[in-house]
mmCIF file of C-alpha atoms in Angstrom:
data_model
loop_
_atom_site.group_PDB
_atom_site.id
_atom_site.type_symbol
_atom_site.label_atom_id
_atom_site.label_comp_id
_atom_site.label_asym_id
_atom_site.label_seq_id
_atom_site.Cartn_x
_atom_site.Cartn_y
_atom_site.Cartn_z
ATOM 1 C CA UNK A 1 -31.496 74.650 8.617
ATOM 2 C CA UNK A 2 -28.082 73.889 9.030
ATOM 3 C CA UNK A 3 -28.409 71.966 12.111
ATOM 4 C CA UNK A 4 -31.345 69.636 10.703
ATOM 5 C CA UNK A 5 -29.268 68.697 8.070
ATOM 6 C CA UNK A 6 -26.803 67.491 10.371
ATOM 7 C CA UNK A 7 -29.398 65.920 13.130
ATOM 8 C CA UNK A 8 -31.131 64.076 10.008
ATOM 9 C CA UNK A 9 -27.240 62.897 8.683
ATOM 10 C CA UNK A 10 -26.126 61.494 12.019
ATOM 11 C CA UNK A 11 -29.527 59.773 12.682
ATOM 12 C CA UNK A 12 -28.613 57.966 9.230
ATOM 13 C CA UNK A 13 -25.441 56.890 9.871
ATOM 14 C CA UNK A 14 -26.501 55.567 13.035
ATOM 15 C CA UNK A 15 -29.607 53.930 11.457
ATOM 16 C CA UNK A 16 -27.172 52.003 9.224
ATOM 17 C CA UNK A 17 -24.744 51.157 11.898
ATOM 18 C CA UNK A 18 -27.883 49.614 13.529
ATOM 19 C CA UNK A 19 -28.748 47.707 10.544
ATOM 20 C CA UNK A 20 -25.669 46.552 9.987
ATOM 21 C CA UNK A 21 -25.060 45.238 12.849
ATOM 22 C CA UNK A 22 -28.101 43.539 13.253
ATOM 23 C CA UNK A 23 -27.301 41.640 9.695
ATOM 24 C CA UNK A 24 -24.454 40.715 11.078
ATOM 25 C CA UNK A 25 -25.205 36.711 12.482
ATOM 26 C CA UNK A 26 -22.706 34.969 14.008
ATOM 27 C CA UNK A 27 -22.503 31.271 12.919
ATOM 28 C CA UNK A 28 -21.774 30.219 16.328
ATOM 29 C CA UNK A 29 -23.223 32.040 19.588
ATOM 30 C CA UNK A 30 -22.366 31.209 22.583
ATOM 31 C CA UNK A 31 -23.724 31.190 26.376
ATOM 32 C CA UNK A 32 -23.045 31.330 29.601
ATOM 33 C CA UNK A 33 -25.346 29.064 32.068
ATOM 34 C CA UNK A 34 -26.593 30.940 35.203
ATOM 35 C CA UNK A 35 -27.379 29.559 38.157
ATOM 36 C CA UNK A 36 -31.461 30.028 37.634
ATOM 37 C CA UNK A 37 -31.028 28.265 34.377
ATOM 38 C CA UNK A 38 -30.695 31.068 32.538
ATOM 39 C CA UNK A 39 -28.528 31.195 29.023
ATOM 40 C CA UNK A 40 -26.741 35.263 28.829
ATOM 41 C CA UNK A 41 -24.730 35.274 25.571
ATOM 42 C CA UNK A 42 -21.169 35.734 26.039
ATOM 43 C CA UNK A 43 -17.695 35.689 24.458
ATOM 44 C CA UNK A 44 -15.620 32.122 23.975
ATOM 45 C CA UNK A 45 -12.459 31.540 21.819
ATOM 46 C CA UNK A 46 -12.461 28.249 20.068
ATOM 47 C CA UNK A 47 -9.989 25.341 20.391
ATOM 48 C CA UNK A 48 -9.162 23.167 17.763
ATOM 49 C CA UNK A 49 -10.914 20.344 19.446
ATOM 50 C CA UNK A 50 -14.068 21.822 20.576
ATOM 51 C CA UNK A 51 -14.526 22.917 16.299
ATOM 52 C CA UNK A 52 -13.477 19.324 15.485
ATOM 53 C CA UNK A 53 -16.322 18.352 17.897
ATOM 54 C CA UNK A 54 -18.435 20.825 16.633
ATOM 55 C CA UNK A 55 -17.943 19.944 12.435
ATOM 56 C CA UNK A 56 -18.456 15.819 13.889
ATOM 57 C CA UNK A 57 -22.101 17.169 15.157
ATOM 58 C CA UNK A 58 -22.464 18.762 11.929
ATOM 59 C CA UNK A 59 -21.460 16.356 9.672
ATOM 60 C CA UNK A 60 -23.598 13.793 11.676
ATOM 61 C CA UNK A 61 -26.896 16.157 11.749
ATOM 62 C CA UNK A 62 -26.895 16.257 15.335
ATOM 63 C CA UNK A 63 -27.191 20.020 15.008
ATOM 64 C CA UNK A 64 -30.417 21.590 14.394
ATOM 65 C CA UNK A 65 -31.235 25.521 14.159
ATOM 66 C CA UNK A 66 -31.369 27.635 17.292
ATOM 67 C CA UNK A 67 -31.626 24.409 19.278
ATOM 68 C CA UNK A 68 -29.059 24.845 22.222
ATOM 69 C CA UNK A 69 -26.065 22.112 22.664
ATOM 70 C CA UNK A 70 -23.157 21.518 25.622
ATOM 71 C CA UNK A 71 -19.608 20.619 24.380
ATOM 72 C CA UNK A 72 -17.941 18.091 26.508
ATOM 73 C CA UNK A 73 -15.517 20.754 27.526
ATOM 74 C CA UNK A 74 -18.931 22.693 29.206
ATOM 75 C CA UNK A 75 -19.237 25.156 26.263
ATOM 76 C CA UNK A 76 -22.509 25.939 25.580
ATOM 77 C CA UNK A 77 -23.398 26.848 22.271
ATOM 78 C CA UNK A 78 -26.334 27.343 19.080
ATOM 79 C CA UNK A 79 -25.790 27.554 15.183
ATOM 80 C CA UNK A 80 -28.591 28.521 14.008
ATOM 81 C CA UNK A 81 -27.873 27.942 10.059
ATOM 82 C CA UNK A 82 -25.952 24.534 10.543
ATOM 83 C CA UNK A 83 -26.070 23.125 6.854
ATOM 84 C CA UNK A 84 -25.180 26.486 5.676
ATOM 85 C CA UNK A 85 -22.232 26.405 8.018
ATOM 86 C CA UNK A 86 -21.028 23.374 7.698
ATOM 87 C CA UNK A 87 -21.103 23.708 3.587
ATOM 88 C CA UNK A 88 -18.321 26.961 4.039
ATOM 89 C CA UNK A 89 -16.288 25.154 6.632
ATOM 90 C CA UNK A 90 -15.768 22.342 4.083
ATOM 91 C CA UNK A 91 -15.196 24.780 1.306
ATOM 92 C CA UNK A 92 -12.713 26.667 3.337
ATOM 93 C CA UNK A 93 -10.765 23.741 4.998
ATOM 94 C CA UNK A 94 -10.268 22.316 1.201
ATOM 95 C CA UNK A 95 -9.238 25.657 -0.019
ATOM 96 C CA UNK A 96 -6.283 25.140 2.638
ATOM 97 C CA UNK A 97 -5.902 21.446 2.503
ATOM 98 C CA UNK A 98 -6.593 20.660 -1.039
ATOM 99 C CA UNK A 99 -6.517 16.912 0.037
ATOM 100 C CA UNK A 100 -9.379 16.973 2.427
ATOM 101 C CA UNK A 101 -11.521 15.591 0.199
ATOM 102 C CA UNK A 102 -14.088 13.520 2.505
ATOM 103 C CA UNK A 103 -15.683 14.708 5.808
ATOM 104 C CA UNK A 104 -12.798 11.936 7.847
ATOM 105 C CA UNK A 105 -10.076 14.303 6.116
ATOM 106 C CA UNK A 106 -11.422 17.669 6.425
ATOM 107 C CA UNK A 107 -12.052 16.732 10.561
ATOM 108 C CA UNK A 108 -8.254 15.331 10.739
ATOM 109 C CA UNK A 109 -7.273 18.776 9.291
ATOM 110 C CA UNK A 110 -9.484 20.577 11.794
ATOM 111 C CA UNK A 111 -7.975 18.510 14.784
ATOM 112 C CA UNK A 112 -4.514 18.934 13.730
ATOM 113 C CA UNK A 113 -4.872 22.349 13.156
ATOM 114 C CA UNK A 114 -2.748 25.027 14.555
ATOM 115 C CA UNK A 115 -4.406 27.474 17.464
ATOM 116 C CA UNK A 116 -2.802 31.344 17.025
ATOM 117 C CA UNK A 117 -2.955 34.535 16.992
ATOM 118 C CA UNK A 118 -3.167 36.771 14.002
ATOM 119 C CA UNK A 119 -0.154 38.556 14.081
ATOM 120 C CA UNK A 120 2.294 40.353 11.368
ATOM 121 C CA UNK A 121 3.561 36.892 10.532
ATOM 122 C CA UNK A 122 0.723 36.087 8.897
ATOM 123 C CA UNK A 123 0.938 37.978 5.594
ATOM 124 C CA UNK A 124 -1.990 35.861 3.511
ATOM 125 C CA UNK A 125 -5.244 37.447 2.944
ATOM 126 C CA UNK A 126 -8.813 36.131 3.076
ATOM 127 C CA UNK A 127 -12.535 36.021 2.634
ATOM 128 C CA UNK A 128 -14.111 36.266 5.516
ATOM 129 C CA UNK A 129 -17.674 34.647 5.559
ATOM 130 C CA UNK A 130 -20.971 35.698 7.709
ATOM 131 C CA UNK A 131 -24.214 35.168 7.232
ATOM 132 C CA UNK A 132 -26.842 38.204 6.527
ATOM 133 C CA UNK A 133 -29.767 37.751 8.028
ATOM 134 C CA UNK A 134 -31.223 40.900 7.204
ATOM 135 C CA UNK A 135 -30.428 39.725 2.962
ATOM 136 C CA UNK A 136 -30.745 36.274 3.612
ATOM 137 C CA UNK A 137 -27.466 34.965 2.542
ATOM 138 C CA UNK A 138 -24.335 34.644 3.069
ATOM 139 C CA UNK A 139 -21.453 37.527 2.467
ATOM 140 C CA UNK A 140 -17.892 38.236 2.949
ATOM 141 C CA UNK A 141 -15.536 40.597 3.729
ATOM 142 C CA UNK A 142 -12.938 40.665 1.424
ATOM 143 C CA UNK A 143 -9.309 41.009 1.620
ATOM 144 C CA UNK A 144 -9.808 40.739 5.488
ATOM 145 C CA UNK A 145 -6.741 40.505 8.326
ATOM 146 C CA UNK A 146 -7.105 40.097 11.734
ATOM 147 C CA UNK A 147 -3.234 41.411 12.306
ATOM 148 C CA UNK A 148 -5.320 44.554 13.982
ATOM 149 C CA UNK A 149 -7.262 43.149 16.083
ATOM 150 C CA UNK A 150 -5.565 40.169 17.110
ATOM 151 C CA UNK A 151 -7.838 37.276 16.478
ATOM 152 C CA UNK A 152 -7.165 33.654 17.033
ATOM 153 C CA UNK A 153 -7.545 31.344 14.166
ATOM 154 C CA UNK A 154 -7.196 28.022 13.398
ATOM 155 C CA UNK A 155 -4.320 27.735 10.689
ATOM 156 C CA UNK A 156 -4.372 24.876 8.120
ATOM 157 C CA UNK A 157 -1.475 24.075 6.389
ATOM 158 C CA UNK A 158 0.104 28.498 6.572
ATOM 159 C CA UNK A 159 -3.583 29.426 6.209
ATOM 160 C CA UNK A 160 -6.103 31.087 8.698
ATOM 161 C CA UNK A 161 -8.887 28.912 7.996
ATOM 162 C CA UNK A 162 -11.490 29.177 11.063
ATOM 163 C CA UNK A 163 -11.656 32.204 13.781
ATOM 164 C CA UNK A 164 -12.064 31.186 16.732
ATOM 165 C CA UNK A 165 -14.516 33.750 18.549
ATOM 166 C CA UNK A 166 -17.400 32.899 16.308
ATOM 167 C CA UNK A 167 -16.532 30.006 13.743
ATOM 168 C CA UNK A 168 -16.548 32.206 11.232
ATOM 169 C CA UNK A 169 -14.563 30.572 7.906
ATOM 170 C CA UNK A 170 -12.054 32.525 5.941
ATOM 171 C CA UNK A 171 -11.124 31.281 2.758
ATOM 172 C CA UNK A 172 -7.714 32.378 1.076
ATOM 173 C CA UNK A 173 -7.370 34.514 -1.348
ATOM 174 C CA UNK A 174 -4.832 32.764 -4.253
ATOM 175 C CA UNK A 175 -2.343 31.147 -4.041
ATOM 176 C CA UNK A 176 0.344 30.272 -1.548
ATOM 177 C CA UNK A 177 3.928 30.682 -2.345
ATOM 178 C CA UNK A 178 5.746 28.274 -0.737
ATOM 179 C CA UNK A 179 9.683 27.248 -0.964
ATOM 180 C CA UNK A 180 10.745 24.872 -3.362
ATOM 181 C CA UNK A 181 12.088 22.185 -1.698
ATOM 182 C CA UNK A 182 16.156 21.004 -2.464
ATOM 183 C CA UNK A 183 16.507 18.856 -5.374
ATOM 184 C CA UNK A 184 17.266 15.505 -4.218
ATOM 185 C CA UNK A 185 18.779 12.576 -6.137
ATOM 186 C CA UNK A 186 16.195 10.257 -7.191
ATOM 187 C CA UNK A 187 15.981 6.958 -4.797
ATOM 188 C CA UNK A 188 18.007 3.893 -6.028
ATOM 189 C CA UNK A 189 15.694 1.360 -8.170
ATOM 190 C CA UNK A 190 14.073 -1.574 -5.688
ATOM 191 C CA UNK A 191 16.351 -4.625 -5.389
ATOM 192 C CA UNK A 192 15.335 -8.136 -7.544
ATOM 193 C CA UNK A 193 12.555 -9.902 -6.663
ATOM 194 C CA UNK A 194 13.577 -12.996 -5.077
ATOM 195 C CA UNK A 195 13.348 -16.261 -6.547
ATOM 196 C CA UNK A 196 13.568 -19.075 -3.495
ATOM 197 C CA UNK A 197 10.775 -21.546 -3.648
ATOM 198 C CA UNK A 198 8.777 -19.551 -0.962
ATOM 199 C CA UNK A 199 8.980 -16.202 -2.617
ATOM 200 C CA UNK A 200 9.096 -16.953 -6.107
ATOM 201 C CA UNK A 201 9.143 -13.955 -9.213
ATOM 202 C CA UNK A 202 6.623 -13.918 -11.570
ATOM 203 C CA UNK A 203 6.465 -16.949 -13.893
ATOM 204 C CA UNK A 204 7.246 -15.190 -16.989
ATOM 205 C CA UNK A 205 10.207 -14.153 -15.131
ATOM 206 C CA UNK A 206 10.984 -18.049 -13.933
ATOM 207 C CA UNK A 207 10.022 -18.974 -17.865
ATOM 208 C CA UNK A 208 12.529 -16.436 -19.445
ATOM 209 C CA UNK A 209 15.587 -17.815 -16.679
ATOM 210 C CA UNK A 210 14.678 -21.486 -16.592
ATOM 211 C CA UNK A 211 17.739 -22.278 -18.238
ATOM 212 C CA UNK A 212 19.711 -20.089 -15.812
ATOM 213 C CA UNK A 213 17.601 -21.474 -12.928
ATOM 214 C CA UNK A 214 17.596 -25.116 -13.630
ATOM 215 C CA UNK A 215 21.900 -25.443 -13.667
ATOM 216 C CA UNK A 216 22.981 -28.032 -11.284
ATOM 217 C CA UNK A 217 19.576 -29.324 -10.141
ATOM 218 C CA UNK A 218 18.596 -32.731 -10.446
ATOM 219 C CA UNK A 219 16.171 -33.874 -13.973
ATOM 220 C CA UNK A 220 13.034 -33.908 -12.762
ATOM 221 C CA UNK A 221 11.438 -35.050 -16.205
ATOM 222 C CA UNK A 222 11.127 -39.308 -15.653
ATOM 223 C CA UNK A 223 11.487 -38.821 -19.686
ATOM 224 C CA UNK A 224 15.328 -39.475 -20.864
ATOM 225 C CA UNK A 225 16.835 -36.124 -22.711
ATOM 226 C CA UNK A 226 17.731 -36.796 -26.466
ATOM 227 C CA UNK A 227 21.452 -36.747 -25.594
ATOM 228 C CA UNK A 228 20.768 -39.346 -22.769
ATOM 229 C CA UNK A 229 19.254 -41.840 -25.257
ATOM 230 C CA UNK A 230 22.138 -41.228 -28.135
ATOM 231 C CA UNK A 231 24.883 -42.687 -25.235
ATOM 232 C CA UNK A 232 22.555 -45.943 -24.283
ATOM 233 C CA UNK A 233 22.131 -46.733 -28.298
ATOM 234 C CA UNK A 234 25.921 -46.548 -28.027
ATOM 235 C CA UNK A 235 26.641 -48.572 -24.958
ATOM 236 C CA UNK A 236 23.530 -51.469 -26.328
ATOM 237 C CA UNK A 237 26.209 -51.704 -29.715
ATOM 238 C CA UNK A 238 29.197 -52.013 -28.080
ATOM 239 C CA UNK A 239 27.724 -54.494 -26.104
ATOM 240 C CA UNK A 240 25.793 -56.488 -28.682
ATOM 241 C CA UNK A 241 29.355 -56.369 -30.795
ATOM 242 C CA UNK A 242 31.248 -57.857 -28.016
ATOM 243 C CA UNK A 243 29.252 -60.742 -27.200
ATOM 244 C CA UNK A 244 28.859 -61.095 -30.996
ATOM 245 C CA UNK A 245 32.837 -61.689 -31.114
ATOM 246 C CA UNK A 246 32.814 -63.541 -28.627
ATOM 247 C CA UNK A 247 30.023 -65.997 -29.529
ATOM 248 C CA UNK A 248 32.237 -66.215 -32.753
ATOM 249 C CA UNK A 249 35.475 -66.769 -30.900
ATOM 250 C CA UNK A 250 33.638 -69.747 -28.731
ATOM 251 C CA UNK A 251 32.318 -71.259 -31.955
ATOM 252 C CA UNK A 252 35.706 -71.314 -34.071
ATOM 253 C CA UNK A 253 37.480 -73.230 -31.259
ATOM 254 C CA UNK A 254 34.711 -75.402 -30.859
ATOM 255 C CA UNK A 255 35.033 -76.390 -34.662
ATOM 256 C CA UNK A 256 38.681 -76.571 -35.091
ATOM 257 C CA UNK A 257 38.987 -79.115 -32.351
ATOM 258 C CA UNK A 258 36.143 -81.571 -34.213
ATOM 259 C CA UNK A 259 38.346 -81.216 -37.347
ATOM 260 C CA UNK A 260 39.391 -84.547 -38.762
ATOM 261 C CA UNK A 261 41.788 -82.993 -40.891
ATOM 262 C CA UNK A 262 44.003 -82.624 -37.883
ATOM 263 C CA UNK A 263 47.653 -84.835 -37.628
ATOM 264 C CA UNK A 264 47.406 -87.620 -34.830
ATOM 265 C CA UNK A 265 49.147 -86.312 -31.428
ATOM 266 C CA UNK A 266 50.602 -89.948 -30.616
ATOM 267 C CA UNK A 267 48.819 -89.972 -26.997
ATOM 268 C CA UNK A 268 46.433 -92.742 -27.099
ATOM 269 C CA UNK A 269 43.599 -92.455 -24.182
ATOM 270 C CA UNK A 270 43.926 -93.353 -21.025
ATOM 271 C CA UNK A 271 42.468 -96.453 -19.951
ATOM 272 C CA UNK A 272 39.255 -97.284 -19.041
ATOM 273 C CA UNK A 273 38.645 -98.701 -15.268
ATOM 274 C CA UNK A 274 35.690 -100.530 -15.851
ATOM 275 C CA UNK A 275 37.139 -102.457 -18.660
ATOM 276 C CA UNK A 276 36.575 -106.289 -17.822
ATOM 277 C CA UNK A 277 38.415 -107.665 -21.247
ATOM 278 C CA UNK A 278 41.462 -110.020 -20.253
ATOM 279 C CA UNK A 279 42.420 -110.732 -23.860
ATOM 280 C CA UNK A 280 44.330 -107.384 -23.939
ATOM 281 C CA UNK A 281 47.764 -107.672 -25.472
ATOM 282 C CA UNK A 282 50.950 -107.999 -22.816
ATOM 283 C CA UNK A 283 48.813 -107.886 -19.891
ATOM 284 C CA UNK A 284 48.266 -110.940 -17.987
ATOM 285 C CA UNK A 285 44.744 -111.540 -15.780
ATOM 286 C CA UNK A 286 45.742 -111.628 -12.580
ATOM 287 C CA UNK A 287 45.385 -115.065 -11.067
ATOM 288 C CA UNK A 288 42.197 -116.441 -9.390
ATOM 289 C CA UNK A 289 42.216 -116.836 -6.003
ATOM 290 C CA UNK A 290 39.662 -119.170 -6.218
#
C-alpha cells in the first residue's frame, strides 16, 4: 500500500512538472537553419541591437504569429504572440525609462541599453513576464533574480529590463533609490537682450528706454520741439526790434536835415558849370574871339 502511495505521488509531481513546463511559452524561440532546410530550435542570447530590430518589426506589424523571420545578423527567430509582446516590452521599458513615452523613445532606450550579466551587483528585484499557454494569459514570476543563474539582460537606466535568452520583460518592482546629486549654485541670470538696430529688445522694452535710447542721436521728427520754436519767436523780436530802431534812426536824420528852423552855415553852393549868365557880379565874360 505503501509503495502505491508513493508510485501515484511521484507520477503527480512529475505530471505537474510536465504541465508546467509545457505552459511555459517563450516569447521569442529561436532556430537554427540546417543544411536540408530544416529549422531545430536552439539557444541564442540577445544583443541590444538585434531586440531594437526586433521591437522596430513589432512596432511596424511586420511580425505575425508563428510566422518565421531572419535578423540581419542571421538569427532566425518566431514570436508567436507579437501584440501581446510588444504591449509588456513597452510597459516594462517605461517602467525603467519613465520618459519613453512614444515607440522612437522606448527603441532609443532599447538601443542604448546596457548588455550584462546578472550578477550580485544587481540588487533590484522584478516581475518577470511569460506567457501561459496552457491559461491563456500572461503571468509572472515575482520577486525574480537572475544573480543564480547568471542571465544576461538588457539594463535600462540601473534596471534589468529585457533577458536576453528569450525576450522575456521584467518589470521592477518599486522604486529606485538613487543618490542625490550635490547641490549646485543656481546658474547666473541670462545677460540683456541687445538693443543694436539688427537685434533689437522687445518694443515695450525700446518704449519704456526711449528717452535713455534716443540721447545724442539726431531729431528725426521734421516737426520743431516746443523749446525749438520758443528761441526762433525770440530771435524774429530781436530782429524785428532792431530794424525797427533803425528804420527810426534813418528817419530822424532824414528830418532834422529838411528842418528850416536850422541857423545858416555861411557856405553858399558851389557853382554851377552849365551856367551861361554873364551878368554875374565881379566876373567879367571872357572876351570874344570872334
Amino acid at each position: 500500500m505503501k509503495k502505491c502511495m508513493v508510485f501515484l505521488l511521484l507520477a503527480l509531481l512529475l505530471g505537474l512538472k510536465s504541465v508546467g513546463a509545457d505552459s511555459y511559452q517563450h516569447w521569442i524561440t529561436f532556430y537554427e537553419e540546417r543544411a536540408n532546410k530544416s529549422m531545430v530550435e536552439t539557444k541564442h542570447s540577445l544583443t541590444r541591437l538585434e531586440m531594437s530590430d526586433i521591437y522596430g518589426a513589432l512596432v511596424g506589424n511586420k511580425i505575425l504569429p508563428n510566422d518565421v523571420y531572419r535578423l540581419s545578423t542571421g538569427v532566425v527567430y518566431k514570436i508567436p504572440q507579437p501584440s501581446l509582446f510588444l504591449e509588456y516590452i513597452e510597459r516594462c521599458v517605461k517602467v525603467a525609462r519613465p520618459s519613453a513615452t512614444t515607440a522612437q523613445l522606448v527603441f532609443e532606450a532599447i538601443s542604448t541599453s546596457e548588455r550584462t550579466q546578472w550578477g550580485n551587483d544587481i540588487s533590484v528585484r522584478v516581475r518577470n513576464y511569460y506567457y501561459s499557454s496552457l491559461n491563456k494569459k500572461v503571468q509572472f514570476n515575482d520577486n525574480y533574480s537572475g544573480a543564480d543563474e547568471g542571465v544576461w539582460v538588457l539594463v535600462i537606466d540601473g534596471t534589468p529590463t529585457i533577458k536576453c535568452d528569450c525576450g522575456n520583460p521584467l518589470e521592477r518592482i518599486g522604486e529606485m533609490v538613487k543618490a542625490t546629486p550635490p547641490k549646485q549654485d543656481p546658474p547666473p541670470p541670462p545677460p540683456p537682450p541687445p538693443t543694436d538696430d539688427n537685434n533689437q529688445a522687445p518694443k515695450k522694452v525700446l518704449k519704456v528706454n526711449k528717452s535713455v535710447q534716443d540721447l545724442g542721436k539726431p531729431n528725426q521728427d521734421p516737426r520743431p520741439q516746443r523749446g525749438e520754436i520758443k528761441i526762433r519767436i525770440g530771435d524774429v523780436v530781436i530782429s524785428l526790434g532792431i530794424l525797427t530802431a533803425l528804420i527810426l534812426l534813418a528817419k530822424h536824420l532824414l528830418g532834422h536835415s529838411d528842418d528850416p528852423d536850422l541857423p545858416d552855415q555861411g557856405i553858399d553852393p558851389p557853382p554851377n558849370p552849365g551856367n551861361t549868365n554873364t551878368g554875374g557880379p565881379g566876373i567879367d565874360p571872357p572876351p570874344n574871339g570872334g
